[in-house]
Short mmCIF file of C-alpha atoms and ligand atoms in Angstrom, two decimals:
data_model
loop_
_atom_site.label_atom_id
_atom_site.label_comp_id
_atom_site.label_asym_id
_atom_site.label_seq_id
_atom_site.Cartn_x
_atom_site.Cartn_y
_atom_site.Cartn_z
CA UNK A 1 129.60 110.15 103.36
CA UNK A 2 125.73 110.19 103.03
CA UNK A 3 124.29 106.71 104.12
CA UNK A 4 120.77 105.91 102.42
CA UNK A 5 119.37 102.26 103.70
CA UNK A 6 115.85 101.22 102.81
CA UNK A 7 113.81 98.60 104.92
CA UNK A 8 111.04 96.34 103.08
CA UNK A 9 109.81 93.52 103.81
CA UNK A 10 106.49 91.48 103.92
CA UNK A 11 103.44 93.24 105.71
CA UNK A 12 103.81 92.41 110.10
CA UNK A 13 107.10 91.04 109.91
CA UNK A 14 109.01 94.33 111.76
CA UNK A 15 110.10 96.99 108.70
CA UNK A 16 109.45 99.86 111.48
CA UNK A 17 110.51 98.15 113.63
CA UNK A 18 113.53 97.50 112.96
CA UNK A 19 113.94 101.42 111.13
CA UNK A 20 113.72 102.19 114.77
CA UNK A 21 116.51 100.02 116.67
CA UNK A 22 118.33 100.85 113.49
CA UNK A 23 118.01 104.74 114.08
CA UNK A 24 118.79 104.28 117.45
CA UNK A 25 122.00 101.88 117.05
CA UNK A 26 123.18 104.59 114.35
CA UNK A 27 122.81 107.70 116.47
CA UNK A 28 124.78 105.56 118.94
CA UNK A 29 127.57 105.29 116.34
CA UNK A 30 127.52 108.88 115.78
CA UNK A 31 125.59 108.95 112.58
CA UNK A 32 123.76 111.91 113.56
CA UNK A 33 122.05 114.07 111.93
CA UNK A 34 119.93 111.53 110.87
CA UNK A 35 116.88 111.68 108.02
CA UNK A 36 114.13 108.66 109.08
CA UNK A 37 111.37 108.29 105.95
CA UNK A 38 108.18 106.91 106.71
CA UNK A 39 106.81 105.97 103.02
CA UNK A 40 104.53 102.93 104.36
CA UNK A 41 101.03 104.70 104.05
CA UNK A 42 99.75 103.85 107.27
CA UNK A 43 102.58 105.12 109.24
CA UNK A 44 103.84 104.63 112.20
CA UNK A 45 107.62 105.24 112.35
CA UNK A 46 107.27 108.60 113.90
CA UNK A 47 104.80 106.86 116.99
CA UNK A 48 107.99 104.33 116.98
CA UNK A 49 110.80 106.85 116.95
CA UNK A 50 108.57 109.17 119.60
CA UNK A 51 108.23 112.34 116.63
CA UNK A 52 104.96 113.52 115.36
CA UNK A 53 104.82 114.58 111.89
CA UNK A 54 102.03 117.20 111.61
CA UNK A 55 101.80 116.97 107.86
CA UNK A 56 102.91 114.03 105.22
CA UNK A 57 104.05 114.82 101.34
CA UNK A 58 100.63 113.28 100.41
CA UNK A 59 99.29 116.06 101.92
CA UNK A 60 101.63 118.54 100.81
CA UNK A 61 101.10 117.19 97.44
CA UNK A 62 97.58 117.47 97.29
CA UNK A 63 97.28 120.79 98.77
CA UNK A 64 100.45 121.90 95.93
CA UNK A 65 97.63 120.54 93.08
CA UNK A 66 95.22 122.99 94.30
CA UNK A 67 97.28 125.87 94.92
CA UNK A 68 99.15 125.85 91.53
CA UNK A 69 97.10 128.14 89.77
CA UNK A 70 96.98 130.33 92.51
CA UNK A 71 100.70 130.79 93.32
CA UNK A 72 101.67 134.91 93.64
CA UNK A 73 102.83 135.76 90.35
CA UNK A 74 106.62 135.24 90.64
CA UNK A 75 106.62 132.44 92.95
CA UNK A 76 108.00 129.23 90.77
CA UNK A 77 106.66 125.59 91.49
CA UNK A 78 109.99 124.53 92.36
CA UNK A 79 110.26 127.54 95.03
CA UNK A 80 107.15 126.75 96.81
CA UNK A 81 107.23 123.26 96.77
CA UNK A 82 110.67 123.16 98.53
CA UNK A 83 109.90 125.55 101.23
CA UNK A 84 106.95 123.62 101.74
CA UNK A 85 108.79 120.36 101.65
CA UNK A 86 111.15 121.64 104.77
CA UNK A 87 107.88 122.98 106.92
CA UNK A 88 106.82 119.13 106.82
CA UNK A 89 110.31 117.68 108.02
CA UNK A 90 109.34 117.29 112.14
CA UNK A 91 112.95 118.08 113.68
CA UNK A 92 113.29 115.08 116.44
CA UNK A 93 116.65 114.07 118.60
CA UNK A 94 119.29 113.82 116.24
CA UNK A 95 116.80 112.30 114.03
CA UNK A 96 114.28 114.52 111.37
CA UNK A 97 111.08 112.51 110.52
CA UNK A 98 109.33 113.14 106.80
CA UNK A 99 106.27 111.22 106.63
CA UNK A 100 105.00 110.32 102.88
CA UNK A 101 101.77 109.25 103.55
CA UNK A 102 98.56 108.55 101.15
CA UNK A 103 98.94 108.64 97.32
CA UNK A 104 98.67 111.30 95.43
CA UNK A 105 95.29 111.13 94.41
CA UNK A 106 93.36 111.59 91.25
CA UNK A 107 95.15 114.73 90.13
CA UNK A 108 98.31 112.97 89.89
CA UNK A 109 100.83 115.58 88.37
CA UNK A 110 104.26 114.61 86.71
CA UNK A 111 105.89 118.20 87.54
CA UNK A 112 105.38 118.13 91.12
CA UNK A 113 106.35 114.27 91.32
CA UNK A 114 109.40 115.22 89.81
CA UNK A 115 110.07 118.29 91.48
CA UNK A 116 109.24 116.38 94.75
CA UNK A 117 111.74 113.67 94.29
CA UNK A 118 115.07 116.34 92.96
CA UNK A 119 114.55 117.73 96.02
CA UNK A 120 114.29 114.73 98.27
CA UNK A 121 117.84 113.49 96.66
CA UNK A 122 118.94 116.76 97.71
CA UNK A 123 117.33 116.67 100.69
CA UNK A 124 119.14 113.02 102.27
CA UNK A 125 122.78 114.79 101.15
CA UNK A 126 122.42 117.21 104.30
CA UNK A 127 122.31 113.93 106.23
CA UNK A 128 124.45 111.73 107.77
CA UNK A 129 122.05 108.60 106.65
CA UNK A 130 118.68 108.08 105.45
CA UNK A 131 116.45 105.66 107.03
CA UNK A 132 113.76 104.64 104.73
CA UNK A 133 111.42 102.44 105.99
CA UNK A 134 108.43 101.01 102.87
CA UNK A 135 105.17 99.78 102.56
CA UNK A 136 105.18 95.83 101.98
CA UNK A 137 105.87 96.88 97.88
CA UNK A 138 108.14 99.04 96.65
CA UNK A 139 106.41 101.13 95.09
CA UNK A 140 107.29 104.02 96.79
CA UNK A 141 110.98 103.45 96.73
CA UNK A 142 110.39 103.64 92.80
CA UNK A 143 108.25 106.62 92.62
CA UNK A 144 110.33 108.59 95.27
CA UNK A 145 113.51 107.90 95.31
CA UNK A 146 115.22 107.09 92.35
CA UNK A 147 118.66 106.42 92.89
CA UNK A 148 121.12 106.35 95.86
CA UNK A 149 120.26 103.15 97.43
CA UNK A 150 123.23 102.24 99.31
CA UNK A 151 121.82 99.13 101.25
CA UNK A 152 118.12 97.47 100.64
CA UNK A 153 117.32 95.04 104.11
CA UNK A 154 114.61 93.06 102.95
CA UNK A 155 113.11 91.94 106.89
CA UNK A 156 111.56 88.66 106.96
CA UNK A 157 110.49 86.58 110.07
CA UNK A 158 111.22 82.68 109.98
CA UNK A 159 107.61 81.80 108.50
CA UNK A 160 107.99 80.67 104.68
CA UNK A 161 105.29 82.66 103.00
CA UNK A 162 107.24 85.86 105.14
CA UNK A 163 110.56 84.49 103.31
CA UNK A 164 108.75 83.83 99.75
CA UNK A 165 107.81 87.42 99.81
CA UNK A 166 111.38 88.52 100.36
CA UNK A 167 112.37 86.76 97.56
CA UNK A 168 109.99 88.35 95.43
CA UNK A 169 110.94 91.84 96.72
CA UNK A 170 114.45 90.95 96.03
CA UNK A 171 113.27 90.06 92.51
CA UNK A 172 110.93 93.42 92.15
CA UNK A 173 114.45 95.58 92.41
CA UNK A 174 115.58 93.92 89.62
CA UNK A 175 112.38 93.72 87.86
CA UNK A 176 111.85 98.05 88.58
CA UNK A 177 115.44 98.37 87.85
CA UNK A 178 116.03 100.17 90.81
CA UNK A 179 119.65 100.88 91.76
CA UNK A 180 120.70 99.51 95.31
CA UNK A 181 124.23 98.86 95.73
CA UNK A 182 123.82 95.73 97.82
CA UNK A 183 121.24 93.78 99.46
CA UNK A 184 120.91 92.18 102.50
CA UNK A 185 118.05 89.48 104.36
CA UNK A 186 117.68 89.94 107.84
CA UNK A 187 115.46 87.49 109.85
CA UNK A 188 113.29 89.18 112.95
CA UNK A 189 111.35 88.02 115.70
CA UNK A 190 112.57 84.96 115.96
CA UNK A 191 111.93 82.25 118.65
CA UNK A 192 113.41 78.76 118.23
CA UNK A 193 115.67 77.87 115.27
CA UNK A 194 114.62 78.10 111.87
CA UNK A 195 112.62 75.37 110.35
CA UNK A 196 114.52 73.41 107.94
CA UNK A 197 111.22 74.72 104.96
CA UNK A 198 112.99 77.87 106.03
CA UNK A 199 116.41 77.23 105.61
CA UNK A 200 115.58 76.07 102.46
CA UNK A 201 113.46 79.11 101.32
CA UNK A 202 116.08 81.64 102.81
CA UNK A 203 119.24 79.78 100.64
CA UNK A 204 116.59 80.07 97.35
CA UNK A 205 116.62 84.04 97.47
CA UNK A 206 120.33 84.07 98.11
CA UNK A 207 120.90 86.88 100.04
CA UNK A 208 123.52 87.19 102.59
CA UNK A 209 121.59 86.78 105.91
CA UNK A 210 122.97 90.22 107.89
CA UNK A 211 121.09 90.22 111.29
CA UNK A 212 119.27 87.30 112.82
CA UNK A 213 117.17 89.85 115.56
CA UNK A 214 115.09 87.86 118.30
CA UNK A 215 112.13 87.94 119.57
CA UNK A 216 112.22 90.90 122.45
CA UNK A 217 109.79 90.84 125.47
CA UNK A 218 110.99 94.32 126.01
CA UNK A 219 109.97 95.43 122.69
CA UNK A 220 106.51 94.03 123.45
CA UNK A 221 106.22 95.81 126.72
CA UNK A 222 107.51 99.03 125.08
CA UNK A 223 104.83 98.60 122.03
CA UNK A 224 101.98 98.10 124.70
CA UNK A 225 102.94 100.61 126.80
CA UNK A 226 103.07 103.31 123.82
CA UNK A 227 106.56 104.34 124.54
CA UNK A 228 108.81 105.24 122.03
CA UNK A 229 112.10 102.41 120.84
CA UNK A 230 113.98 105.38 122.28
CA UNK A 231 113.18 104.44 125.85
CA UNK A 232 114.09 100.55 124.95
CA UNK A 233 117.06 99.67 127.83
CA UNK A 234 120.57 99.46 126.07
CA UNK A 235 120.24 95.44 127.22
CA UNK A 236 117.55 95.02 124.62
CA UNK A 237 118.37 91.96 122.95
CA UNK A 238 117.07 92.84 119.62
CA UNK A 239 118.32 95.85 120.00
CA UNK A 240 121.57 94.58 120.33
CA UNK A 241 121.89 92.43 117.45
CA UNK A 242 120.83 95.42 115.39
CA UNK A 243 124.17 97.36 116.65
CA UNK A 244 125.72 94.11 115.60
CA UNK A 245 124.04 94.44 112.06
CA UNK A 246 124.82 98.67 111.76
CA UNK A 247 128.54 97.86 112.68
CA UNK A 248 128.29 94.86 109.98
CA UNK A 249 126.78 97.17 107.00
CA UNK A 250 129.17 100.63 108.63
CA UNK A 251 132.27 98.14 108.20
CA UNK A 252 131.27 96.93 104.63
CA UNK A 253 130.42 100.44 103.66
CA UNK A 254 134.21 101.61 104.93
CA UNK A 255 135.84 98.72 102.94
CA UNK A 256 133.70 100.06 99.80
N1 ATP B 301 112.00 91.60 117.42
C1 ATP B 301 110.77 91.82 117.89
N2 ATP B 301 110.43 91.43 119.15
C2 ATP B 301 109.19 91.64 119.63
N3 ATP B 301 108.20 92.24 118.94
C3 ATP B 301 108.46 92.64 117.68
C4 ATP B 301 109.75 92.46 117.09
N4 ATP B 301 109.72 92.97 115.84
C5 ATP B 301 108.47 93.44 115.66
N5 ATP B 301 107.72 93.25 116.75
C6 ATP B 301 106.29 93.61 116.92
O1 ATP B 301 105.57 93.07 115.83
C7 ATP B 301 104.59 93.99 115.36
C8 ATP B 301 104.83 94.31 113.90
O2 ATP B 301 106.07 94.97 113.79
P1 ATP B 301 106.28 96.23 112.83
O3 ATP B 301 105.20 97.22 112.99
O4 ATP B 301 107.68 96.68 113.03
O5 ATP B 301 106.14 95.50 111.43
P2 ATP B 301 106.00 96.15 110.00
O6 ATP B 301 106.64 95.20 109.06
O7 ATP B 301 106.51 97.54 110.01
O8 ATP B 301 104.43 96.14 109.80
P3 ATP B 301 103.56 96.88 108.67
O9 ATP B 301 103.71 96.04 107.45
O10 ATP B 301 102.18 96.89 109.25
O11 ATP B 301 104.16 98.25 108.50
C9 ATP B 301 104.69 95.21 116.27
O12 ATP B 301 103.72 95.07 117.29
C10 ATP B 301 106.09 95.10 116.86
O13 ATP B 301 106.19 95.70 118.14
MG1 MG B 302 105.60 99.37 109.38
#
C-alpha cells in the first residue's frame, strides 16, 4: 500500500508543521521509507524535518528549459529529466525530502510539466507514504500531482477567518476537480475551547474534525532553538495527538 496525504491549510496556521509530527508519528508506525514534499514556495519542511535539499524542481526545471536544445544527441527529455529528478531527492532518516520550490518561470513548458509530474506519480509508488505539505492554495497540488490523493487535511487554527479559508479550500478540490479520496479538518494550536463563531464556522464546511492538536510550548522552544521536530520529546503533546490522528486515518485506510 502506497499512502499519499496532502496538508493545506490557510497561510501561519501549522501545514509544516504538522507534515512534520506527522512524518515523525508515521515512521513511528513503521511507515518507512517515507517521501516528504515541500511544494509551499518558501519552504521550510526540510529546516523542520532537519534535511537540506540542495536543489528544488523549480530549479531543476528552469535549468531543464535551458539545456533542452543542448541535450547530447541521443539523450531523450524524459531520460534526463528523471535522472535529474532523483539527484534532487535529499535522502534523510527514513524520510527523502523533494523540495518544489519557485514557479516555473516565464518559459513555462507543457512537455517538461508533464514529464515532471509521470514521474513524480511514479516516484511516491517506491514509498511507503507521501507527505505533501502546500502553499496556502492548491495550486500546486493541481499542477503536480494529479491524482492519488488518498487523504487531503485541510489545518486550520480556532480563529474564523483561519476556518473560512478551510472551507474554501475544501470547496477549491471540488471546484479543480481534483481527486482526493477523503477529507479531513484538523484544528492546531489551540489554547482554550473553541469559540462558539467557531463551532459554527467548523459545522458549515462539514468536514469530519480528525485531530484537535494543542498548542505545544515544546514546539515553540524547538522552533526557537532551530532544532529539528525530530528532536521533539516523545511527551510532546501535539505530538501526541498527531499519533492519535495517523492511527485514526491508518485505521480508516485498513477498513477501506
Ligand atoms: N501546535 C503548535 N504549538 C506551538 N507552535 C506551533 C504549533 N503549530 C505551529 N506552531 C508554530 O506556528 C508557526 C507557524 O507554523 P507553520 O510554519 O507550521 O505554519 P504553516 O501553515 O506551514 O505556515 P506557512 O503558511 O507560512 O507555510 C511556527 O512558528 C510553528 O512553530
Ligand atoms: Mg509551511
Amino acid at each position: 500500500m502506497s499512502l499519499t496525504i496532502a496538508v493545506a491549510g490557510k497561510g501561519g496556521t501549522g501545514k509544516t508543521t504538522v507534515s512534520s509530527l506527522m512524518v515523525r508519528a508515521l515512521l513511528a508506525r513503521g511507515m518507512a521509507p517515507l517521501l516528504a514534499v515541500d511544494a509551499d514556495p518558501n519552504s521550510n519542511l526540510g529546516e523542520t524535518l532537519g534535511v537540506e535539499a540542495s536543489r528544488s524542481i523549480g530549479r531543476l526545471q528552469a535549468e531543464t528549459l535551458k539545456q533542452i536544445h543542448d541535450l547530447p544527441a541521443g539523450v531523450p527529455l524524459g531520460r534526463h529529466l528523471e535522472y535529474e529528478l532523483h539527484q534532487a531527492i535529499e535522502e534523510g532518516e527514513g524520510v527523502d525530502l523533494l523540495v518544489m520550490g519557485h514557479g516555473e518561470g516565464p518559459g513555462c513548458y507543457c512537455a517538461v510539466n508533464h514529464i515532471l509530474r509521470k514521474y513524480l506519480e511514479t516516484l511516491r509508488s517506491a514509498y511507503r507514504c507521501t507527505i505533501l505539505d502546500n502553499e496556502a492554495g492548491l495550486e500546486h497540488l493541481s499542477r503536480r500531482v494529479s491524482s492519488g490523493i488518498d487523504v487531503l487535511l485541510v489545518v486550520s487554527d480556532g480563529n474564523p477567518a483561519a476556518l473560512r479559508a478551510a472551507g474554501r479550500i475544501d470547496r477549491m478540490v471540488d471546484d479543480l476537480e481534483l481527486a482526493i479520496r477523503r477529507r479531513f479538518l484538523v484544528l492546531n494550536g489551540l489554547t482554550d475551547g473553541l469559540t462558539p463563531r467557531a463551532e459554527e464556522e467548523i459545522a458549515a464546511i462539514g468536514l469530519a474534525v480528525v485531530g484537535r492538536v494543542p498548542h505545544d510550548p515544546m514546539i515553540t522552544e524547538m522552533n526557537g532553538a532551530g532544532r529539528p521536530i525530530g528532536e521533539l520529546p516523545a511527551e510532546s503533546a501535539a505530538l501526541r495527538e498527531v499519533s492519535r490522528l495517523v492511527d485514526k486515518l491508518l485505521e480508516k485506510e485498513d477498513r477501506a
